[in-house]
Protein backbone atom coordinates (compact mmCIF):
# COMPACT_ATOMS: atom_id res chain seq x y z
CA UNK A 1 0.00 0.00 0.00
CA UNK A 2 1.37 3.37 -0.99
CA UNK A 3 1.54 6.24 1.49
CA UNK A 4 0.45 9.76 0.56
CA UNK A 5 4.08 10.86 0.29
CA UNK A 6 4.96 7.97 -2.03
CA UNK A 7 1.85 8.58 -4.14
CA UNK A 8 2.76 12.28 -4.49
CA UNK A 9 6.29 11.33 -5.55
CA UNK A 10 4.96 8.91 -8.19
CA UNK A 11 2.51 11.57 -9.45
CA UNK A 12 5.44 13.96 -9.94
CA UNK A 13 7.32 11.30 -11.95
CA UNK A 14 4.22 10.51 -14.02
CA UNK A 15 3.91 14.11 -15.23
CA UNK A 16 6.92 13.61 -17.49
CA UNK A 17 5.71 10.28 -18.89
CA UNK A 18 3.75 9.78 -22.10
CA UNK A 19 0.62 7.64 -22.29
CA UNK A 20 1.67 4.21 -23.55
CA UNK A 21 -1.39 2.16 -22.62
CA UNK A 22 -4.74 2.76 -24.32
CA UNK A 23 -8.10 1.25 -23.43
CA UNK A 24 -10.41 1.37 -26.44
CA UNK A 25 -14.05 0.52 -27.11
CA UNK A 26 -13.37 -3.20 -26.62
CA UNK A 27 -12.58 -2.45 -22.95
CA UNK A 28 -10.17 -4.39 -20.75
CA UNK A 29 -9.22 -7.34 -22.96
CA UNK A 30 -6.46 -9.93 -22.52
CA UNK A 31 -4.11 -8.08 -24.91
CA UNK A 32 -4.58 -4.86 -22.90
CA UNK A 33 -3.84 -6.72 -19.65
CA UNK A 34 -0.74 -8.38 -21.17
CA UNK A 35 0.49 -5.04 -22.49
CA UNK A 36 -0.01 -3.48 -19.05
CA UNK A 37 1.90 -6.32 -17.36
CA UNK A 38 4.81 -6.01 -19.79
CA UNK A 39 4.94 -2.23 -19.45
CA UNK A 40 4.85 -2.43 -15.64
CA UNK A 41 7.65 -5.02 -15.63
CA UNK A 42 9.79 -2.81 -17.85
CA UNK A 43 8.99 0.63 -16.40
CA UNK A 44 7.25 0.20 -13.01
CA UNK A 45 5.24 3.40 -13.67
CA UNK A 46 2.76 3.40 -16.56
CA UNK A 47 0.43 6.12 -17.76
CA UNK A 48 -2.68 5.04 -19.64
CA UNK A 49 -5.66 6.64 -21.29
CA UNK A 50 -9.26 5.62 -21.83
CA UNK A 51 -10.50 6.43 -25.33
CA UNK A 52 -13.80 8.29 -25.81
CA UNK A 53 -15.62 5.27 -27.25
CA UNK A 54 -14.74 3.11 -24.22
CA UNK A 55 -17.52 2.04 -21.87
CA UNK A 56 -15.18 2.36 -18.85
CA UNK A 57 -14.31 5.49 -16.93
CA UNK A 58 -10.63 6.04 -16.20
CA UNK A 59 -11.17 5.06 -12.55
CA UNK A 60 -12.94 1.83 -13.53
CA UNK A 61 -10.23 0.95 -16.06
CA UNK A 62 -7.51 1.68 -13.51
CA UNK A 63 -9.21 -0.51 -10.89
CA UNK A 64 -9.68 -3.41 -13.32
CA UNK A 65 -6.05 -3.24 -14.49
CA UNK A 66 -4.76 -2.98 -10.91
CA UNK A 67 -6.62 -6.16 -9.98
CA UNK A 68 -5.50 -7.99 -13.13
CA UNK A 69 -1.84 -6.96 -12.86
CA UNK A 70 -1.35 -6.73 -9.09
CA UNK A 71 -0.50 -3.04 -9.45
CA UNK A 72 -1.41 0.04 -7.43
CA UNK A 73 -3.40 2.97 -8.74
CA UNK A 74 -1.54 6.25 -8.37
CA UNK A 75 -3.74 8.86 -9.98
CA UNK A 76 -6.76 9.49 -12.21
CA UNK A 77 -7.25 12.80 -14.03
CA UNK A 78 -9.97 13.01 -16.67
CA UNK A 79 -9.43 10.02 -18.97
CA UNK A 80 -5.81 9.49 -17.92
CA UNK A 81 -4.71 7.07 -15.20
CA UNK A 82 -1.38 6.02 -13.70
CA UNK A 83 -0.39 2.54 -12.48
CA UNK A 84 2.61 1.51 -10.36
CA UNK A 85 4.08 -1.89 -9.60
CA UNK A 86 7.51 -2.41 -8.09
CA UNK A 87 9.69 -4.63 -10.24
CA UNK A 88 10.51 -8.03 -8.79
CA UNK A 89 13.92 -8.14 -10.49
CA UNK A 90 15.47 -4.67 -10.48
CA UNK A 91 13.57 -1.76 -8.96
CA UNK A 92 14.17 1.44 -10.93
CA UNK A 93 12.12 3.82 -8.81
CA UNK A 94 13.26 4.49 -5.24
CA UNK A 95 10.19 5.44 -3.20
CA UNK A 96 10.53 7.83 -0.26
CA UNK A 97 10.04 6.26 3.18
CA UNK A 98 6.67 6.43 4.88
XYZ file of C-alpha atoms in Angstrom, residues 8-69:
62
model
C 2.758 12.280 -4.488
C 6.295 11.333 -5.551
C 4.958 8.915 -8.190
C 2.515 11.565 -9.450
C 5.437 13.958 -9.944
C 7.317 11.304 -11.950
C 4.220 10.507 -14.021
C 3.907 14.109 -15.229
C 6.915 13.609 -17.488
C 5.708 10.279 -18.885
C 3.753 9.783 -22.103
C 0.621 7.637 -22.286
C 1.669 4.215 -23.551
C -1.395 2.160 -22.619
C -4.737 2.764 -24.321
C -8.098 1.248 -23.430
C -10.412 1.368 -26.443
C -14.047 0.524 -27.113
C -13.370 -3.203 -26.617
C -12.575 -2.448 -22.952
C -10.175 -4.390 -20.754
C -9.215 -7.340 -22.960
C -6.463 -9.930 -22.522
C -4.114 -8.081 -24.913
C -4.577 -4.860 -22.904
C -3.838 -6.717 -19.653
C -0.744 -8.375 -21.174
C 0.493 -5.036 -22.486
C -0.006 -3.476 -19.048
C 1.900 -6.320 -17.361
C 4.809 -6.010 -19.793
C 4.939 -2.227 -19.447
C 4.848 -2.432 -15.639
C 7.645 -5.016 -15.627
C 9.792 -2.809 -17.848
C 8.994 0.629 -16.397
C 7.247 0.202 -13.008
C 5.236 3.401 -13.665
C 2.764 3.401 -16.557
C 0.435 6.124 -17.765
C -2.681 5.045 -19.644
C -5.656 6.645 -21.294
C -9.265 5.615 -21.825
C -10.500 6.429 -25.329
C -13.802 8.289 -25.815
C -15.617 5.266 -27.254
C -14.736 3.109 -24.224
C -17.525 2.042 -21.866
C -15.183 2.360 -18.848
C -14.315 5.489 -16.930
C -10.628 6.043 -16.200
C -11.174 5.065 -12.553
C -12.937 1.829 -13.533
C -10.235 0.948 -16.062
C -7.509 1.681 -13.510
C -9.205 -0.508 -10.889
C -9.679 -3.409 -13.322
C -6.050 -3.241 -14.487
C -4.762 -2.984 -10.909
C -6.616 -6.157 -9.980
C -5.502 -7.989 -13.133
C -1.840 -6.964 -12.860
